[in-house]
XYZ file of C-alpha atoms in Angstrom:
723
model
C -8.938 29.799 -3.301
C -6.904 29.822 -6.474
C -4.748 26.848 -7.436
C -1.396 28.312 -8.387
C 2.266 27.546 -8.822
C 4.828 28.198 -6.100
C 6.066 31.321 -7.876
C 2.714 32.949 -8.488
C 2.621 35.590 -11.251
C 1.354 38.958 -9.974
C -1.662 38.714 -12.259
C -2.745 35.487 -10.610
C -2.445 36.969 -7.140
C -4.635 39.901 -8.133
C -7.151 37.563 -9.701
C -7.417 35.494 -6.524
C -9.336 38.181 -4.689
C -11.566 39.008 -7.632
C -12.644 35.401 -8.132
C -12.862 34.146 -4.564
C -16.477 35.113 -4.047
C -17.566 32.775 -6.830
C -16.242 29.733 -4.987
C -13.293 27.385 -5.346
C -14.193 26.042 -8.791
C -14.598 29.427 -10.460
C -11.575 30.826 -8.668
C -9.434 27.954 -9.860
C -10.619 28.190 -13.434
C -10.403 31.959 -13.570
C -7.030 32.555 -12.011
C -4.033 30.479 -12.897
C -4.567 30.604 -16.654
C -3.781 34.314 -16.616
C -0.107 33.589 -16.197
C 1.682 35.201 -19.170
C 2.268 32.981 -22.180
C 5.767 31.899 -23.085
C 7.812 34.533 -24.868
C 8.327 32.367 -27.922
C 7.216 29.110 -29.541
C 3.891 27.399 -28.963
C 2.123 26.030 -25.917
C -0.392 23.246 -25.455
C -4.043 24.094 -24.885
C -5.533 21.490 -22.528
C -9.173 20.451 -22.721
C -11.592 19.214 -20.060
C -15.144 17.942 -20.310
C -17.413 19.044 -17.477
C -19.867 16.245 -16.692
C -22.134 18.566 -14.729
C -22.600 21.239 -17.402
C -21.941 19.053 -20.480
C -19.463 21.700 -21.669
C -15.743 21.938 -22.303
C -13.074 24.045 -20.679
C -9.713 25.017 -22.177
C -6.512 26.318 -20.624
C -2.829 26.675 -21.426
C -1.867 26.971 -17.775
C -0.323 23.814 -16.350
C -0.963 24.974 -12.748
C -4.604 25.629 -13.607
C -4.917 22.311 -15.415
C -3.400 20.426 -12.487
C -5.559 22.355 -10.030
C -8.683 21.268 -11.887
C -7.388 17.694 -12.042
C -6.744 17.690 -8.312
C -9.867 19.384 -7.044
C -12.772 18.922 -9.444
C -13.689 15.353 -10.381
C -16.592 16.520 -12.550
C -13.990 17.699 -15.064
C -12.708 14.833 -17.213
C -9.249 15.615 -18.538
C -9.014 15.056 -22.306
C -5.410 16.037 -22.927
C -3.939 18.629 -25.275
C -6.508 19.775 -27.847
C -4.218 21.999 -29.942
C -1.267 24.387 -29.622
C -1.561 28.141 -29.115
C 1.099 30.645 -30.170
C 3.139 33.004 -28.064
C 1.879 36.548 -27.603
C 4.691 38.056 -29.639
C 4.305 35.770 -32.641
C 3.620 37.330 -36.042
C -0.123 37.531 -36.647
C -1.006 36.482 -33.108
C -4.352 37.623 -31.730
C -5.600 37.238 -28.162
C -8.311 34.722 -27.363
C -10.496 36.505 -24.825
C -12.101 34.455 -22.077
C -15.375 35.043 -20.250
C -16.983 33.210 -17.364
C -20.786 32.884 -17.515
C -22.027 33.177 -13.942
C -25.452 31.772 -14.807
C -24.353 28.581 -16.544
C -20.938 28.019 -14.963
C -19.322 27.786 -18.415
C -16.653 29.690 -20.335
C -16.757 31.519 -23.655
C -13.776 32.269 -25.908
C -13.435 34.696 -28.819
C -10.739 36.508 -30.802
C -13.184 39.191 -31.906
C -12.722 42.504 -30.096
C -16.163 43.649 -31.204
C -17.761 40.456 -29.875
C -15.876 40.950 -26.638
C -17.071 44.541 -26.351
C -20.662 43.582 -27.137
C -20.664 40.990 -24.365
C -19.199 43.510 -21.946
C -21.899 46.012 -22.876
C -24.996 43.834 -22.966
C -24.445 40.625 -20.995
C -23.669 41.300 -17.322
C -23.745 37.593 -16.491
C -20.415 37.231 -18.328
C -17.327 38.059 -16.282
C -14.417 39.115 -18.487
C -11.208 37.271 -17.618
C -8.832 38.730 -20.223
C -6.772 36.873 -22.827
C -6.603 33.143 -22.120
C -3.983 32.453 -24.830
C -3.091 33.606 -28.342
C -4.126 32.214 -31.706
C -3.856 33.229 -35.365
C -6.480 35.081 -37.363
C -5.920 33.297 -40.669
C -4.207 30.402 -42.386
C -0.717 30.838 -43.808
C 0.020 27.395 -45.233
C 2.562 26.590 -42.539
C 0.801 23.638 -40.916
C -1.637 25.560 -38.781
C -5.130 24.169 -38.365
C -8.557 25.778 -37.844
C -10.510 25.716 -34.602
C -14.207 25.180 -35.335
C -16.909 26.780 -33.184
C -20.373 25.445 -32.310
C -23.229 26.932 -30.296
C -25.106 24.452 -28.097
C -28.762 25.470 -28.016
C -29.435 23.223 -25.012
C -26.764 24.652 -22.731
C -26.284 28.102 -24.227
C -22.542 27.411 -24.312
C -19.980 27.153 -27.092
C -17.859 24.197 -28.123
C -14.470 24.419 -29.879
C -12.501 21.722 -31.660
C -9.441 21.568 -33.884
C -10.464 18.113 -35.126
C -12.257 17.976 -38.473
C -13.428 14.449 -37.642
C -14.923 15.631 -34.368
C -16.523 18.586 -36.159
C -18.125 16.268 -38.695
C -19.388 13.903 -35.994
C -20.995 16.773 -34.090
C -22.646 18.062 -37.277
C -23.963 14.591 -38.114
C -25.016 13.449 -34.650
C -25.976 16.432 -32.510
C -28.600 18.694 -34.113
C -28.706 20.970 -31.063
C -25.166 22.090 -31.920
C -25.190 24.987 -34.406
C -22.030 25.182 -36.470
C -20.607 28.714 -36.516
C -17.538 28.190 -38.685
C -13.863 28.783 -37.979
C -13.163 30.732 -34.784
C -9.380 31.088 -35.210
C -6.279 29.174 -36.254
C -3.776 27.255 -34.160
C -1.167 24.527 -34.557
C -1.692 20.799 -33.910
C -1.256 19.623 -30.339
C 1.791 17.641 -31.417
C 3.587 20.926 -32.072
C 3.810 21.740 -28.366
C 5.452 20.131 -25.387
C 2.730 18.560 -23.254
C 3.424 18.627 -19.539
C 2.487 15.259 -18.025
C -0.338 15.264 -15.535
C 0.931 14.122 -12.161
C -1.813 13.054 -9.776
C -0.355 13.488 -6.325
C -1.055 11.977 -2.977
C 1.041 13.450 -0.182
C 4.285 11.760 0.730
C 2.808 11.270 4.201
C 0.041 9.187 2.606
C 2.589 6.953 0.917
C 4.519 6.619 4.184
C 1.391 5.424 5.963
C 0.716 2.849 3.263
C 4.228 1.503 3.727
C 4.514 1.694 7.504
C 0.994 1.043 8.866
C -1.942 -1.252 8.251
C -3.657 1.518 6.305
C -3.921 5.313 6.414
C -6.603 7.066 8.445
C -7.413 10.783 8.483
C -5.986 11.163 11.998
C -2.811 9.254 11.156
C -2.376 11.310 7.995
C -2.708 14.566 9.896
C -0.093 13.393 12.404
C 2.351 12.218 9.731
C 1.982 15.491 7.826
C 2.508 17.479 11.019
C 5.678 15.629 12.036
C 7.262 14.739 8.716
C 8.617 11.255 7.923
C 11.709 11.216 10.148
C 9.982 12.548 13.268
C 6.982 10.307 12.645
C 9.297 7.281 12.604
C 10.956 8.422 15.834
C 7.556 8.721 17.482
C 6.623 5.229 16.321
C 9.927 3.765 17.507
C 9.210 5.098 21.002
C 5.731 3.563 21.350
C 5.379 0.445 23.526
C 4.510 -2.752 21.653
C 0.959 -4.026 21.523
C 1.618 -7.665 20.728
C 0.304 -10.576 22.757
C 0.984 -10.137 26.487
C 1.372 -13.303 28.536
C -1.561 -12.242 30.687
C -3.857 -12.578 27.675
C -2.755 -16.182 27.091
C -2.068 -17.596 30.560
C -3.183 -21.165 29.873
C 0.178 -22.716 29.024
C -0.855 -26.312 28.611
C -1.435 -28.176 25.375
C -4.155 -30.228 27.025
C -7.745 -29.733 28.032
C -8.719 -29.723 31.679
C -11.883 -29.393 33.723
C -11.463 -25.598 33.573
C -10.670 -25.538 29.863
C -12.668 -28.021 27.833
C -14.310 -28.238 24.448
C -16.781 -30.674 25.993
C -18.172 -28.042 28.333
C -21.353 -26.134 27.577
C -20.790 -23.504 24.896
C -21.978 -20.796 27.256
C -19.515 -21.814 29.985
C -16.185 -20.290 30.992
C -14.533 -23.673 30.441
C -15.587 -23.726 26.803
C -14.525 -20.098 26.336
C -11.126 -21.021 27.739
C -10.737 -23.899 25.296
C -11.794 -21.741 22.358
C -9.535 -18.815 23.290
C -6.521 -20.653 24.723
C -6.322 -23.972 22.878
C -6.955 -22.584 19.383
C -5.816 -19.486 17.501
C -9.331 -17.998 17.517
C -8.677 -15.215 20.023
C -5.102 -14.636 18.874
C -6.096 -14.032 15.262
C -8.956 -11.769 16.317
C -6.496 -9.805 18.407
C -4.126 -9.570 15.445
C -6.774 -7.650 13.523
C -7.845 -5.515 16.485
C -4.229 -4.493 17.035
C -3.741 -3.770 13.339
C -6.899 -1.684 13.125
C -6.694 0.247 16.369
C -3.386 0.183 18.235
C -0.993 3.115 17.806
C 2.243 1.103 17.367
C 1.499 0.653 13.674
C 5.096 0.605 12.479
C 6.175 -2.055 14.964
C 3.206 -4.187 13.973
C 3.966 -3.853 10.254
C 7.615 -4.771 10.779
C 6.664 -7.704 13.028
C 4.221 -8.891 10.358
C 7.005 -8.628 7.783
C 9.357 -10.572 10.049
C 6.712 -13.268 10.558
C 6.910 -13.847 6.812
C 10.697 -14.135 7.013
C 10.909 -16.326 10.126
C 7.859 -18.513 9.515
C 6.209 -20.655 12.192
C 2.859 -21.965 10.997
C -0.213 -23.476 12.617
C -0.345 -25.854 9.659
C 2.156 -28.234 11.251
C 0.102 -29.808 14.044
C -2.137 -29.009 17.049
C 0.841 -27.766 19.086
C 1.249 -24.899 16.638
C -2.467 -24.124 16.902
C -2.317 -23.496 20.638
C -2.701 -19.841 21.549
C 0.139 -19.475 24.044
C 2.587 -21.193 21.685
C 1.955 -18.775 18.844
C 1.518 -15.771 21.162
C 4.963 -16.213 22.682
C 6.488 -16.818 19.289
C 5.055 -13.673 17.743
C 5.871 -11.639 20.841
C 9.511 -12.286 20.007
C 8.978 -10.559 16.667
C 7.205 -7.620 18.323
C 9.944 -7.257 20.912
C 12.808 -7.471 18.440
C 11.309 -5.543 15.521
C 13.483 -2.506 16.302
C 16.254 -4.395 18.088
C 19.418 -6.126 16.943
C 19.250 -8.776 14.246
C 21.761 -10.908 16.165
C 19.492 -10.948 19.208
C 16.476 -11.741 17.045
C 18.346 -14.596 15.375
C 19.324 -16.066 18.745
C 15.763 -15.841 20.117
C 14.378 -17.415 16.940
C 16.857 -20.289 17.234
C 16.186 -20.856 20.933
C 12.399 -20.676 20.575
C 10.704 -24.028 21.205
C 8.048 -23.024 18.648
C 10.694 -22.733 15.930
C 12.464 -25.783 17.364
C 9.284 -27.825 17.023
C 8.316 -26.385 13.643
C 11.667 -27.050 11.957
C 12.745 -30.065 14.012
C 15.597 -28.511 15.978
C 14.084 -29.566 19.299
C 15.346 -33.024 20.341
C 17.770 -32.997 17.415
C 20.434 -35.433 18.620
C 23.951 -36.227 17.511
C 24.511 -39.166 15.199
C 23.987 -42.648 16.598
C 25.851 -45.171 14.430
C 24.296 -48.084 16.291
C 20.820 -46.896 15.351
C 21.877 -45.496 11.981
C 20.579 -41.984 12.798
C 21.989 -38.610 11.781
C 21.216 -35.085 13.016
C 18.121 -33.548 11.472
C 19.136 -30.983 8.829
C 15.861 -29.104 8.536
C 16.583 -26.081 10.715
C 20.229 -25.881 9.649
C 19.193 -25.624 6.004
C 16.398 -23.103 6.512
C 18.550 -21.037 8.875
C 20.858 -20.420 5.944
C 18.472 -20.546 2.986
C 15.593 -18.481 4.381
C 16.677 -16.687 7.543
C 20.121 -15.253 6.838
C 22.103 -15.655 3.628
C 20.039 -17.271 0.883
C 21.277 -19.822 -1.593
C 23.666 -17.705 -3.698
C 26.366 -15.192 -2.887
C 25.192 -11.596 -3.217
C 26.836 -8.319 -3.998
C 26.150 -5.438 -1.621
C 23.233 -4.392 -3.858
C 21.585 -7.805 -3.761
C 22.725 -8.899 -7.227
C 23.841 -12.561 -7.456
C 27.570 -13.088 -7.813
C 28.680 -15.390 -10.615
C 31.731 -17.487 -11.333
C 33.922 -17.404 -14.432
C 31.328 -19.434 -16.326
C 28.528 -17.032 -15.399
C 26.877 -19.438 -12.943
C 25.677 -18.157 -9.548
C 28.063 -18.860 -6.701
C 26.323 -20.943 -4.002
C 26.544 -19.721 -0.434
C 26.722 -23.187 1.081
C 27.012 -26.861 0.193
C 25.416 -29.998 1.535
C 28.567 -30.515 3.610
C 27.920 -27.129 5.231
C 24.338 -28.131 6.020
C 25.610 -31.284 7.720
C 28.180 -29.339 9.726
C 25.581 -26.823 10.891
C 23.148 -29.603 11.776
C 25.820 -31.233 13.955
C 26.563 -27.912 15.659
C 22.887 -27.415 16.430
C 22.314 -30.733 18.215
C 21.440 -31.212 21.861
C 18.430 -28.941 22.489
C 15.097 -29.855 24.025
C 12.056 -28.332 25.737
C 12.497 -26.592 29.081
C 10.982 -28.365 32.107
C 7.330 -27.572 32.663
C 7.035 -24.926 35.388
C 3.537 -23.464 34.932
C 1.261 -23.039 37.975
C -1.515 -25.064 36.368
C -1.497 -28.837 36.361
C 0.709 -30.513 33.819
C -1.119 -32.366 31.050
C -0.029 -35.527 29.238
C 1.443 -33.543 26.301
C 3.159 -30.844 28.328
C 6.627 -32.296 28.102
C 6.468 -30.213 24.941
C 6.641 -26.907 26.799
C 6.679 -23.623 24.883
C 6.735 -20.941 27.580
C 10.535 -20.997 28.028
C 13.508 -21.135 25.692
C 14.880 -24.545 24.846
C 17.552 -25.956 27.131
C 20.669 -27.926 26.302
C 20.990 -31.657 26.832
C 24.739 -31.947 26.511
C 24.857 -35.721 26.231
C 22.960 -35.424 22.942
C 25.189 -32.679 21.540
C 27.858 -33.489 18.957
C 31.113 -32.249 20.482
C 33.304 -33.007 17.504
C 34.877 -30.170 15.513
C 32.857 -28.710 12.623
C 33.986 -26.544 9.739
C 31.465 -23.758 9.142
C 31.248 -21.131 6.397
C 34.318 -19.213 5.240
C 36.548 -21.824 6.893
C 35.495 -20.972 10.460
C 36.008 -23.991 12.725
C 33.910 -24.888 15.748
C 36.524 -26.644 17.872
C 35.937 -30.005 19.474
C 34.644 -30.144 23.007
C 32.429 -27.056 22.869
C 29.096 -26.979 24.644
C 25.801 -26.828 22.782
C 25.435 -23.146 23.702
C 28.932 -22.272 22.502
C 28.329 -24.029 19.192
C 25.033 -22.171 18.690
C 26.716 -18.850 19.415
C 29.454 -19.598 16.913
C 27.006 -20.763 14.239
C 24.905 -17.619 14.582
C 27.953 -15.358 14.630
C 29.267 -17.115 11.519
C 26.012 -16.318 9.718
C 25.448 -12.865 11.227
C 28.816 -11.674 9.940
C 28.313 -13.107 6.457
C 28.180 -10.284 3.845
C 24.963 -11.680 2.372
C 22.843 -10.957 5.444
C 22.576 -7.195 4.913
C 21.315 -7.272 1.312
C 19.216 -10.388 1.995
C 17.339 -8.767 4.898
C 17.195 -5.411 3.080
C 15.515 -6.951 0.048
C 12.916 -8.671 2.183
C 11.978 -5.574 4.171
C 11.837 -3.345 1.103
C 9.591 -5.839 -0.694
C 7.341 -6.145 2.358
C 7.063 -2.436 3.086
C 7.781 -0.380 -0.036
C 8.223 -1.929 -3.468
C 8.622 -5.333 -5.061
C 11.325 -4.206 -7.497
C 13.719 -1.897 -5.675
C 16.717 -0.614 -7.553
C 20.066 -2.216 -6.701
C 21.191 1.153 -5.320
C 18.260 1.185 -2.900
C 19.072 -2.304 -1.652
C 22.713 -1.319 -1.274
C 21.856 1.741 0.826
C 19.635 -0.260 3.178
C 22.218 -3.055 3.375
C 24.813 -0.440 4.318
C 22.589 0.616 7.234
C 22.484 -3.032 8.305
C 26.280 -3.215 8.150
C 26.736 -0.017 10.161
C 24.040 2.065 11.840
C 26.328 5.086 11.838
C 27.761 4.237 15.242
C 29.653 1.113 14.210
C 26.827 -1.292 15.143
C 25.903 -4.091 12.763
C 22.374 -5.462 12.491
C 20.502 -2.545 14.105
C 16.983 -3.175 12.793
C 15.786 0.278 13.795
C 18.446 1.735 11.506
C 17.451 -0.707 8.766
C 13.763 0.218 9.032
C 14.662 3.910 9.048
C 16.853 3.490 5.971
C 14.119 1.512 4.212
C 11.417 4.115 4.813
C 13.451 7.320 4.478
C 15.298 6.331 1.327
C 14.711 8.643 -1.670
C 13.210 5.680 -3.487
C 10.549 5.395 -0.789
C 10.028 9.097 -0.138
C 9.725 12.205 -2.262
C 7.700 13.028 -5.327
C 5.000 10.913 -6.903
C 6.312 7.648 -8.313
C 5.769 7.337 -12.053
C 7.760 4.154 -12.717
C 5.224 1.483 -13.694
C 7.180 -1.159 -11.740
C 7.112 0.787 -8.478
C 5.040 -0.346 -5.512
C 3.471 -3.662 -4.618
C 0.173 -5.484 -4.508
C -1.613 -5.268 -1.175
C -1.449 -8.762 0.230
C -4.817 -9.964 1.571
C -4.256 -8.896 5.186
C -3.226 -5.407 4.111
C -6.180 -5.202 1.731
C -8.590 -6.058 4.558
C -7.037 -3.662 7.060
C -6.568 -0.774 4.621
C -10.234 -1.003 3.632
C -11.415 -1.063 7.242
C -9.129 1.712 8.453
C -10.023 3.823 5.431
C -13.727 3.461 6.220
C -13.260 4.087 9.964
C -14.496 0.615 10.883
C -15.213 -0.556 14.416
C -14.268 -4.205 14.802
C -13.666 -6.896 17.391
C -11.531 -8.746 14.839
C -13.853 -11.744 14.793
C -13.952 -13.612 11.460
C -11.610 -11.221 9.660
C -9.183 -14.074 9.113
C -11.893 -15.700 6.959
C -11.829 -13.212 4.044
C -8.037 -13.010 4.276
C -7.894 -16.800 4.040
C -10.269 -16.806 1.063
C -7.966 -14.298 -0.631
C -5.008 -16.639 -0.102
C -3.486 -15.563 3.229
C -4.658 -17.492 6.282
C -3.175 -15.548 9.207
C -0.612 -17.649 11.109
C -1.308 -20.626 8.843
C 1.309 -20.182 6.135
C 1.268 -23.309 3.979
C 5.015 -23.872 4.464
C 8.205 -22.361 5.819
C 8.404 -20.534 2.478
C 5.579 -18.235 3.613
C 2.170 -17.584 2.053
C 3.732 -16.818 -1.328
C 7.162 -17.284 -2.942
C 9.572 -14.455 -2.098
C 10.960 -14.494 -5.647
C 7.691 -14.968 -7.557
C 7.758 -13.290 -10.954
C 4.832 -12.162 -13.047
C 4.663 -14.706 -15.898
C 6.242 -13.483 -19.106
C 8.163 -10.711 -17.358
C 11.233 -10.228 -15.215
C 9.240 -8.366 -12.558
C 9.395 -9.721 -9.042
C 5.937 -9.538 -7.475
C 5.758 -11.879 -4.460
C 2.169 -11.081 -3.471
C 0.947 -11.958 -6.967
C 1.954 -15.538 -6.197
C -1.446 -15.987 -4.484
C -3.411 -13.661 -6.769
C -5.713 -15.468 -9.183
C -9.273 -15.378 -10.497
C -10.653 -16.958 -7.332
C -8.891 -14.623 -4.916
C -9.823 -11.606 -7.035
C -13.492 -12.544 -6.641
C -13.051 -13.024 -2.901
C -11.615 -9.516 -2.652
C -14.678 -8.125 -4.405
C -16.975 -10.241 -2.225
C -15.397 -8.856 0.943
C -15.853 -5.290 -0.291
C -19.497 -6.055 -1.028
C -20.042 -7.622 2.407
C -18.621 -4.570 4.135
C -20.601 -2.063 2.071
C -23.926 -3.862 1.784
C -25.466 -3.243 5.170
C -22.257 -1.799 6.569
C -20.439 -4.987 7.592
C -21.029 -7.855 10.044
C -23.062 -8.021 13.199
C -21.675 -9.285 16.536
C -21.332 -12.942 17.480
C -23.844 -13.570 20.260
C -21.489 -16.081 21.925
C -18.674 -13.549 22.388
C -18.950 -11.240 25.417
C -18.626 -7.608 24.353
C -18.686 -8.493 20.666
C -19.352 -5.654 18.219
C -18.735 -7.425 14.923
C -17.192 -5.379 12.129
C -18.992 -2.255 10.956
C -17.782 0.355 8.502
C -19.007 3.926 8.808
C -20.650 5.072 5.581
C -22.222 8.140 7.192
C -19.844 10.729 5.730
C -20.120 9.159 2.284
C -23.917 9.208 2.383
C -23.803 12.832 3.508
C -21.668 13.737 0.512
C -23.637 11.587 -1.941
C -26.162 14.192 -3.225
C -23.200 15.888 -4.927
C -21.303 13.505 -7.188
C -18.358 15.875 -7.042
C -18.238 15.939 -3.238
C -18.640 12.181 -2.976
C -15.855 11.370 -5.417
C -13.630 13.943 -3.742
C -14.251 12.320 -0.347
C -13.575 8.810 -1.662
C -10.412 10.107 -3.284
C -9.240 11.659 -0.030
C -10.058 8.703 2.220
C -8.828 5.860 0.026
C -6.190 7.479 -2.203
C -4.964 10.470 -0.236
C -6.055 12.687 -3.133
C -4.065 10.646 -5.638
C -6.838 8.707 -7.378
C -5.819 8.208 -11.028
C -7.781 10.286 -13.521
C -9.319 7.448 -15.484
C -10.649 5.767 -12.350
C -11.941 9.047 -10.972
C -13.794 9.801 -14.195
C -15.434 6.372 -14.301
C -16.529 6.579 -10.658
C -17.893 10.070 -11.224
C -19.936 8.943 -14.229
C -21.278 5.905 -12.361
C -22.319 8.013 -9.387
C -23.815 10.819 -11.466
C -25.952 8.280 -13.333
C -27.754 7.425 -10.084
C -30.473 9.668 -8.617
C -29.078 12.252 -6.216
C -31.665 11.113 -3.681
C -30.249 7.556 -3.672
C -27.546 8.441 -1.189
C -26.830 4.898 -0.066
C -26.584 3.545 -3.618
C -24.324 6.392 -4.651
C -22.035 5.944 -1.654
C -21.783 2.162 -2.041
C -21.225 2.399 -5.801
C -18.394 4.898 -5.460
C -16.711 2.923 -2.700
C -17.131 -0.451 -4.398
C -15.585 0.792 -7.630
C -12.720 2.451 -5.754
C -11.934 -0.463 -3.432
C -12.048 -3.159 -6.120
C -9.926 -1.151 -8.552
C -6.384 -2.300 -9.170
C -5.301 1.269 -8.426
C -6.375 0.837 -4.797
C -5.034 -2.691 -4.534
C -1.537 -1.718 -5.687
C 0.286 0.504 -3.190
C 2.417 3.169 -4.855
C-alpha cells in the first residue's frame, strides 16, 4: 500500500490503486510524491541510494521520503540533493517521472518530446507525471545545473547538482556516460529540509520502560490497549516473586537433608545448592523476568531493590535463599502499595536489620562505652527517604544565602534517629525444621522489640519533632518513619529515582515535579501511593508521545536489562541458569550489589559533562567487551545447552529461525531485525551499515547473514541506549 500523510491529497489516493499491483515498494515510491508542490518558494529534493539496484531515487515529498525510510532498508537516505521550484514560478518546467518495471528504477526528464517518445516506444516505463518543477536555463540568480549520466551497466540514469560529484563520476566510473545538463535548480540550502524522524511506536517505548524487554506479543497487547489501560492491566496481575513454598528451608545451617557434603546427584545436595545459596533464586529472577506476565511489577521491584539495597556481599546469611527471597518479596508486594507501608516493612525486615546493623542495636551503655549504631539511621535518611540536601518540588537542591546547598540533616540528627531505632532483634525461631546453631539469626519473621535495650529518653527529630520520653520501641519507630515520610524531600527524591530507573537519566525539573506531586497526592488525598507514582512516571508527556529527539533523553540499558531485552527480543527459552554470569561480567551481579549505594552511583555523571548517567558508572572497556561476548555466545550456536545436573534444565536458547528464513533477502532480514529489536525505529545510519554488511554475504549463507545482522544490531549503542 501507499505510504501517505494523514490528509492524503486526492491524487495520491487515486495513485494507490494504480500502483498497488506492483508491490509495496513501487506503490510507495510512485504515490506520495504526486502531492502538489507548494504554491510558492522552493522545496527540497531528497535523494536515496538503492543498494539493490545501484541507482538513485529522488523525491520532494516528505511523506514519500519518510515512507521509504521506514519501510525499505535497501534505500540509503542521502539527504537533500538540491531545491526544486514551485509550479507557478517564472520559467518553471515539470520534471516528468517514469518507473521502469524491468529494472525497478526511475527516470526523470523535463523534455516533453523525450517523455512522449518513452510513452510511445518503451512500454516497460510507467509514466507517473510531474515529480517536481525545475528551470530550463540559467538566469544568474544563484541557480545551479543538474548533470545527467547514463549508466551502461544498469540502464538507469544518475542526476547530481554537485560539480565535484560529476567530476568524480567522469574520472572514476567509465560505465557512466555523461549527457550534460538536464535542468536547473537551486542549492539544497535554499530550501527548508524537513528532519527525518525514525519512529518506533509509543507502545514500544512503553515496553522498554515498563518491562524487561519488548516482545511481539507484548507489543501487540500494548498497542491494542493503549498506555493507560495497559498499566491498569499490569497493576491487576498477581505478583510472581518468590513464594515461601519455593524456599521452605528456613535455616542458615546444613542438615542431613540439606548438605553440601552429600552426593551431587542427591536430594540433600540439591537442597543445599538451592536453599543455602542464591543459585536457584537468581535463576528464578531471570525466568520471571523473561516469562512471567507481571512485567511492570517486576521492573518496579527491581528498581526498588536498587533503592533499598540488601546485598549478598555482606556475609553467608545474606547468601541464603530464604533470607533474600523474603526480602525481595517485600518489594514485589509493595511495588504498587503505599510508600509508608514499604518503609515500615523495610525497617522491620531482619534482612535489612542485619545488613545495616539495626538488629541488636542497643541503647548506649556508659559502663561499656558503647553507643547506638548509626548505620541504618544514616542510610534511612541519606538513601531511602530524603537525601543529603533539601530539595525543591522539582528535585533541584535548595541553597542558602551564600549559594551553598542546605543539608537535610546533621550528625546530631543521625544520633537522635539511631537512639530512636534501638531495641530490635530477631524473632524467635518457629520453623518446623530443626533449629541449627546459627538460627538465632532468624529471617522468616519481622524483628521484635526488646524494650530493655531501647533508649526511652526524648529525642529531637527533623523539623523540631520530638519523640517524648518513655515511648516504646515500636512507637519511636512509627514516629521516626512518619517524620521522614512527611518530609517534603521524599516525593522528589523517590520520583527522581523511579524516573531514572524506568524512563530517562536526565528528566526535566518539570517532569520530576509532576511525579512528586503524584507522590504528595494521588488525586484522592493519599500521600505515598506508589501505584499513582508509577502511573505518573510512565504516562507523563516526557515519557509518552512522539519520538524523542533530545540527545540527552533515555538511559543506558544496565546489564540485567541488556541480557533480558536481548533474550526476549529473540524469543529465547531459558531456565535462567548462568544468566547472572554475563550480567556480573558486565558489572551487575544480581543481588550482590557491592555496597548499600547499589551497583552504580545514583548521581554518576559522564566525565566532562553535566549529564547524569547512573548506569554508565559501571560501563567501561571491559564491560563493553563482555556485552559483545554475550551477544556472540547467544548467536553462535543459538545459546547454551542444559546443565545435566539440573532436573528439567533447558539451558538458554534463542530462536534464530525467523531470521534465517528472512536472510535470503537482505531487505527482509534488516526489516525483521528492525521490528524485533527496535520496534521499527532503527536509526538510519545503523540500518544502512547492517544492510551493507548483510548484502555483502552470499544469499545462501542464511545463518551467517542472520547472525551478522543481529550481532551488529545488538552490540550497537543505539540498541543499548533506551529512548
